[in-house]
GROMACS .gro file of C-alpha atoms in nm:
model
  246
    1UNK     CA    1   0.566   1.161   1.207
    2UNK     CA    2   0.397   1.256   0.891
    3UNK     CA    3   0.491   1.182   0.536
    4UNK     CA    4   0.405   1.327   0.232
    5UNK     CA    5   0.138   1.147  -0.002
    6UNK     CA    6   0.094   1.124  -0.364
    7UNK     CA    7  -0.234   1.326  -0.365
    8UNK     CA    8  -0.121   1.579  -0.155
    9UNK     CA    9   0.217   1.643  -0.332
   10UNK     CA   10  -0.031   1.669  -0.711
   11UNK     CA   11  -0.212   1.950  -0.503
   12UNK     CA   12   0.046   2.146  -0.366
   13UNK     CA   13   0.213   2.156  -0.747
   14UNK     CA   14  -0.104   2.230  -0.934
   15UNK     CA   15  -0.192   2.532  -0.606
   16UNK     CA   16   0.229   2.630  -0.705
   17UNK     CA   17   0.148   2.636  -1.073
   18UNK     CA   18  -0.200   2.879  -1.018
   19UNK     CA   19   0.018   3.062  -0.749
   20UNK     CA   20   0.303   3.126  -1.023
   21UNK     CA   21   0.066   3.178  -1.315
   22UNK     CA   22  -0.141   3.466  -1.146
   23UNK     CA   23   0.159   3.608  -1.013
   24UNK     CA   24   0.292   3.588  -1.386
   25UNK     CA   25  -0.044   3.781  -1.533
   26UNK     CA   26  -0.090   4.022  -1.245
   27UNK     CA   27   0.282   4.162  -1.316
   28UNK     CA   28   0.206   4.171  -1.696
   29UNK     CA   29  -0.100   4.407  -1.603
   30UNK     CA   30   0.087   4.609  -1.373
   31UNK     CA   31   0.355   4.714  -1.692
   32UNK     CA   32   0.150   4.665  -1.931
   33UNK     CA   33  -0.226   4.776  -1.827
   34UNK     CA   34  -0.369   4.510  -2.111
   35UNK     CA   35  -0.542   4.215  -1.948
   36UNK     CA   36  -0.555   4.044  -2.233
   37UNK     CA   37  -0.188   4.064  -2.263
   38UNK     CA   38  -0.138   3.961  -1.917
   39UNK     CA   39  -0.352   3.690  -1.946
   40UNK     CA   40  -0.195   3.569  -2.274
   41UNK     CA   41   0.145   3.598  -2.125
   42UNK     CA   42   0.029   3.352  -1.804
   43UNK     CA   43  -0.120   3.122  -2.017
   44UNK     CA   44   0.221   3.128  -2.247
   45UNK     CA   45   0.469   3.089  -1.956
   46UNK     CA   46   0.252   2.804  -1.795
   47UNK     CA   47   0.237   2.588  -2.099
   48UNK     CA   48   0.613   2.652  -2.164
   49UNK     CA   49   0.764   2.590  -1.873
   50UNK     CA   50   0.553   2.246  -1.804
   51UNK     CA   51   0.729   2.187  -2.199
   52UNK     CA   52   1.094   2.306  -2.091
   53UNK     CA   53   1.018   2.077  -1.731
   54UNK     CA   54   0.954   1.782  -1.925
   55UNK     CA   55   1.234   1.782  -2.193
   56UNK     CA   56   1.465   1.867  -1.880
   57UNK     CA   57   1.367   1.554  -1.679
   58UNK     CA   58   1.401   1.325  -1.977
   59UNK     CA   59   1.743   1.449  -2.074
   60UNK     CA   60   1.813   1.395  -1.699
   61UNK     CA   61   1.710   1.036  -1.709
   62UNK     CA   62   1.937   0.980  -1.961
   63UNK     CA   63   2.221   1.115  -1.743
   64UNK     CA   64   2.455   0.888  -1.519
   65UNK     CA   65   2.603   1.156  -1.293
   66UNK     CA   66   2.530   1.171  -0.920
   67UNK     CA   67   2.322   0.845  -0.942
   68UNK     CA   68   2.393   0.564  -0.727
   69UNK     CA   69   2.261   0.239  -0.799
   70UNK     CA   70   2.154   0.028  -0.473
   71UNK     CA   71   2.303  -0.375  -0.486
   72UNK     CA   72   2.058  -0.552  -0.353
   73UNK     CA   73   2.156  -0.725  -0.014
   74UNK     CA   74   1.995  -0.968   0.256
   75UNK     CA   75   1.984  -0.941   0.583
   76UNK     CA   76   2.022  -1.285   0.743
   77UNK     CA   77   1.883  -1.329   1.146
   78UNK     CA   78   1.985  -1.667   1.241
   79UNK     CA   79   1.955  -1.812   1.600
   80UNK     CA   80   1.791  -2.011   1.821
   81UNK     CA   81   1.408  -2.017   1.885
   82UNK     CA   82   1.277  -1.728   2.111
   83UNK     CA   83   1.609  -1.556   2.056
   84UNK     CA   84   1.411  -1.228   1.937
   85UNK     CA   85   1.539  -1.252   1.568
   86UNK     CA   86   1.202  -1.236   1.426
   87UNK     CA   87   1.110  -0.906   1.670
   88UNK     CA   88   1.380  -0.787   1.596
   89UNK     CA   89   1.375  -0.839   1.187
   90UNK     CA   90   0.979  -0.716   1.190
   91UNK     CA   91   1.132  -0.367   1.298
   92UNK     CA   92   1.455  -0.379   1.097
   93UNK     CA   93   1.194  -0.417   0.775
   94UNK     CA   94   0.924  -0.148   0.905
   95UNK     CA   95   1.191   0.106   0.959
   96UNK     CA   96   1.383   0.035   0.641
   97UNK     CA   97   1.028   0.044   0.434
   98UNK     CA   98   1.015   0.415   0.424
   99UNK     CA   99   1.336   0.433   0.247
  100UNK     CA  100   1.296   0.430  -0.195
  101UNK     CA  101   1.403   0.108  -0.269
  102UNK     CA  102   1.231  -0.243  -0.292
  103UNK     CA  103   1.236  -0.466  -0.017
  104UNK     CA  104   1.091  -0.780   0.107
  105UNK     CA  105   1.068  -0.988   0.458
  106UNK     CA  106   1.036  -1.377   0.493
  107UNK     CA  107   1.034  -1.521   0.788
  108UNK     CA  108   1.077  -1.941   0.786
  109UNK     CA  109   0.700  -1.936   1.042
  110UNK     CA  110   0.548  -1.756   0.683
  111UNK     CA  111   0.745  -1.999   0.425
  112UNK     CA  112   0.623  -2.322   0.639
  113UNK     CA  113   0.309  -2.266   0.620
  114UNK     CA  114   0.277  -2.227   0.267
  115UNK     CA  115   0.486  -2.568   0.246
  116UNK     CA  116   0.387  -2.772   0.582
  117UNK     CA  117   0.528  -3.032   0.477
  118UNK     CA  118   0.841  -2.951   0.531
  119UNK     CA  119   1.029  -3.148   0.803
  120UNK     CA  120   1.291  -3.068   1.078
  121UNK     CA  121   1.565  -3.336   1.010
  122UNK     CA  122   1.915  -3.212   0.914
  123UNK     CA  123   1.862  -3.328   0.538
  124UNK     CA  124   1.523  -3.148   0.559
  125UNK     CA  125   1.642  -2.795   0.721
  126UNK     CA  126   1.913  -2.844   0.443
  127UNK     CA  127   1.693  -2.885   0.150
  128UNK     CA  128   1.453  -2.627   0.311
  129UNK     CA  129   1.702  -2.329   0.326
  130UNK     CA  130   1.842  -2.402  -0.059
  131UNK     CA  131   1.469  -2.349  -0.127
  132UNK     CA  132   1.498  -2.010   0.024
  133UNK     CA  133   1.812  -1.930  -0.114
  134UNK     CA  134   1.668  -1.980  -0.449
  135UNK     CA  135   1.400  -1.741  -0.376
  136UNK     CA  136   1.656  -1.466  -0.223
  137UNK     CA  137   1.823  -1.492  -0.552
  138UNK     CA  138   1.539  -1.454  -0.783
  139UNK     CA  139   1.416  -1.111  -0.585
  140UNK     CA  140   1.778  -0.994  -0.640
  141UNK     CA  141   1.794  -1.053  -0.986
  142UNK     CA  142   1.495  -0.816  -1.009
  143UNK     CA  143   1.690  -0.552  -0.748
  144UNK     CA  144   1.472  -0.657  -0.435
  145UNK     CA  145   1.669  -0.668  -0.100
  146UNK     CA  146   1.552  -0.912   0.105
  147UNK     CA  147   1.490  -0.913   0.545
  148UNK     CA  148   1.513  -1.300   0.642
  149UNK     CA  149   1.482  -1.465   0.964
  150UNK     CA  150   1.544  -1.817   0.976
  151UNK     CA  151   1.694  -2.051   1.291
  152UNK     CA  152   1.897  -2.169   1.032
  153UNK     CA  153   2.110  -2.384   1.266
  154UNK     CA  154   2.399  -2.553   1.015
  155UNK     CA  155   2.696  -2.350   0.923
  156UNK     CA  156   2.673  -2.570   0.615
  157UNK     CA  157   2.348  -2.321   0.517
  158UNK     CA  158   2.446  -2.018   0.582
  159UNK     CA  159   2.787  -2.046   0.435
  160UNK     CA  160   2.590  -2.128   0.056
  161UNK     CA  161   2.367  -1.832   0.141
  162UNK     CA  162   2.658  -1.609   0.201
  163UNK     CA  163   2.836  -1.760  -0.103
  164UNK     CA  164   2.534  -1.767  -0.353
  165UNK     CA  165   2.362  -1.416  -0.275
  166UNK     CA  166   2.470  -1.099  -0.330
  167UNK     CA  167   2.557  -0.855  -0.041
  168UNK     CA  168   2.472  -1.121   0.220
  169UNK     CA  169   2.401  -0.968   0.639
  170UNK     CA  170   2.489  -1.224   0.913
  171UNK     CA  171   2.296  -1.144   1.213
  172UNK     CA  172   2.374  -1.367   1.510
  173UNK     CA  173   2.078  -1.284   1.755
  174UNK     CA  174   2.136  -1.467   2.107
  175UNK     CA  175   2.018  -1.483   2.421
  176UNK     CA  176   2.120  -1.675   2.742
  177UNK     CA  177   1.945  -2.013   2.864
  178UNK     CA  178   1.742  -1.843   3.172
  179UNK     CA  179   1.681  -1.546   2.890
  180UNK     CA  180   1.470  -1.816   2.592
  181UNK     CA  181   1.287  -2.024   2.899
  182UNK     CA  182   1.165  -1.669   3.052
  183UNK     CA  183   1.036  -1.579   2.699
  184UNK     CA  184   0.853  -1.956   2.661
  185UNK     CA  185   0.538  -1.875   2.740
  186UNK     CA  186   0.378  -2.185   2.554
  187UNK     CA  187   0.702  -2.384   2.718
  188UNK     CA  188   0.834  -2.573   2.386
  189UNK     CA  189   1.167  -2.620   2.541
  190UNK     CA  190   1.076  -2.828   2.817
  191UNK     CA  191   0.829  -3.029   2.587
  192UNK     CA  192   1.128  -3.052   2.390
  193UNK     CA  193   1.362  -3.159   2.687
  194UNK     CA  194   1.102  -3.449   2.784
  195UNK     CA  195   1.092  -3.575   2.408
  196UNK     CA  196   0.747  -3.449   2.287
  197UNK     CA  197   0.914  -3.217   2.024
  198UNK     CA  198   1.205  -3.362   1.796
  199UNK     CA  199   1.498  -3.234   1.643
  200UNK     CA  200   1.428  -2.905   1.815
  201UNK     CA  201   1.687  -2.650   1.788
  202UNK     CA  202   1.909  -2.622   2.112
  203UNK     CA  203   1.771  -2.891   2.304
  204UNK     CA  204   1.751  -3.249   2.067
  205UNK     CA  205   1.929  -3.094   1.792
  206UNK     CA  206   2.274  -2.893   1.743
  207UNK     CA  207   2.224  -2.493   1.698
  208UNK     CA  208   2.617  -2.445   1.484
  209UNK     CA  209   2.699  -2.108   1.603
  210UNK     CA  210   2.817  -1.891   1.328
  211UNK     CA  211   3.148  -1.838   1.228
  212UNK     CA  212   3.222  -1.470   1.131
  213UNK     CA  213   2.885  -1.271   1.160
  214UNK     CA  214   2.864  -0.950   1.040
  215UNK     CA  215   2.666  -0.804   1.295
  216UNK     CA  216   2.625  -0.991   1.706
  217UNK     CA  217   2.312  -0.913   1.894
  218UNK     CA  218   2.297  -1.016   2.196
  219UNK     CA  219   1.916  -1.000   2.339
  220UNK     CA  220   2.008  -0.997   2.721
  221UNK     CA  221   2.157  -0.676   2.732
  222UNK     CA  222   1.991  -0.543   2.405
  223UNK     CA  223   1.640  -0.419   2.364
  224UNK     CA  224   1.491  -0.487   2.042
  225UNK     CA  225   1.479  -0.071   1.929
  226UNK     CA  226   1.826  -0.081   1.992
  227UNK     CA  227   1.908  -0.396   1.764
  228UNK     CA  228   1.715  -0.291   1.525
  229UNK     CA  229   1.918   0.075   1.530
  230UNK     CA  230   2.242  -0.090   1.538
  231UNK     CA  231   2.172  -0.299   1.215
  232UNK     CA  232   2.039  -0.026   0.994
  233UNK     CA  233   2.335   0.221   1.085
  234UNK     CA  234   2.599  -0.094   0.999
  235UNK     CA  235   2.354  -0.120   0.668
  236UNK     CA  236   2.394   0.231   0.589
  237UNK     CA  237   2.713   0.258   0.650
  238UNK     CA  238   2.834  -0.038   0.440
  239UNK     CA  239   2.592  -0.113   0.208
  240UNK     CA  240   2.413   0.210   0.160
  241UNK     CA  241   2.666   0.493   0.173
  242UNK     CA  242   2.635   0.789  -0.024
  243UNK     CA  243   2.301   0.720  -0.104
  244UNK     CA  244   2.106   1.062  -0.051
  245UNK     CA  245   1.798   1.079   0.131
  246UNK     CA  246   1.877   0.761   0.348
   0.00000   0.00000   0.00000
C-alpha cells in the first residue's frame, strides 16, 4: 500500500498548473493567432485563479458546514500480564496512525521506565495510574486521543479513568491460564508462584475483572489482526461516525 507524500502531491499540482496554463495559451493561439496574446492570457489566468483559490479556501475556513470536530477519546487495554493487550494496542495505534487526527500510545513498560521507581503495592498501582490519568487529560485538552495499555488491575482505577477522561474505551483483553503460561517464555508466573516476584498480577495479587467493558477480547480464540479489527470498527462506529475519509 502506497500513500501519497507531501513532495509528491507539490509536484503533481505545480505539473497540473503548467499542464492547465499551456493548454490555456495554446487555445488563445489557436483563435487568436497572437502569441503574445496567448501568452499574456496564460500568464493572466494562472495568477488569477491561484488569487480566486486562495480567497476561496479562507472564506471556507471560516465556514462551519459539513465539518465534524473529532472528541478526543482513549482507548483503555487492561488485563493481566501476557494477555496480548500490548500486541494488540501496538496494532490498534499503527493502523489508526494513518487516519488525520492526533494520537498518542503509552504503554505502563514505557511510563516505568521513565519513573522506576515506581512500586507494585495497591497504594502504589493506585497513585501510579492517577499519574497517567493526569497525563490522558492534559493530551485531551490539546485534542490528542490517546492508545493506553496498562494491567491496571483495581476497578477502583479504571472507574476514575472512565469518570475523569473524555470518551473513555474499556478493553478487557483475556486469555485462559494454560493460554499466559504457554506465552511465558522468560516464566515470571512460576517465579511469581514460588515467591521470587511480589504483588504480581494474577498470582500474589488480585487482577479485579472489569465491570462493564466496552469492548471483550478474548486472546484464545482471537488472533491479534482480528482484535485489533474489531476495536477500530466499534471506534468508528461510535466515536468516529460520519467522519469522511475514515
Amino acid at each position: 500500500m502506497f500513500i501519497e507524500s507531501k513532495s509528491r502531491s507539490v509536484v503533481k499540482a505545480i505539473s497540473w498548473r503548467l499542464f492547465a496554463t499551456t493548454t490555456t495559451i495554446i487555445i488563445v493561439f489557436i483563435f487568436f493567432c497572437r502569441l503574445d496574446l496567448a501568452i499574456a492570457a496564460g500568464i493572466f489566468e494562472s495568477i488569477s485563479k491561484i488569487l480566486i483559490y486562495f480567497v476561496h479556501e479562507r472564506a471556507w475556513t471560516k465556514i462551519k458546514f459539513g465539518k465534524k470536530r473529532i472528541e478526543p477519546f482513549v482507548i483503555w487495554f487492561t488485563g493481566v500480564p501476557l494477555s496480548g493487550k500490548t500486541t494488540i494496542a501496538d496494532l490498534v495505534y499503527k493502523n489508526m496512525s494513518k487516519y488525520s487526527f492526533p494520537l498518542e500510545r503509552i504503554d505502563s513498560k514505557d511510563i516505568r521506565e521513565v519513573i522506576p521507581e515506581i512500586g507494585y503495592t495497591r497504594p502504589d498501582r493506585v497513585r501510579h495510574l492517577k499519574r497517567i490519568e493526569h497525563l490522558i487529560k492534559t493530551l485531551q485538552k490539546n485534542s490528542i486521543s490517546v492508545v493506553s495499555s496498562f494491567i491496571s488491575p483495581y476497578v477502583e482505577s479504571r472507574q476514575s479513568l472512565r469518570k475523569n477522561t473524555d470518551n473513555y474505551i474499556e478493553v478487557y483483553v483475556k486469555a485462559s491460564d494454560e493460554t499466559l503460561r504457554a506465552r511465558d517464555s522468560k516464566g515470571v508466573y512460576a517465579k511469581a508462584e514460588r515467591g521470587e516476584i511480589v504483588n504480581f498480577t494474577g498470582v500474589s495479587d488480585v487482577y479485579e475483572e472489569p465491570l462493564d467493558p466496552e469492548i471483550i477480547i478474548d486472546t484464545d480464540i482471537m488472533s491479534v489482526e482480528e482484535a485489533a479489527d474489531v476495536i477500530i470498527k466499534y471506534i468508528r462506529k461510535n466515536v468516529l461516525k460520519g467522519v469522511i475519509g475514515l
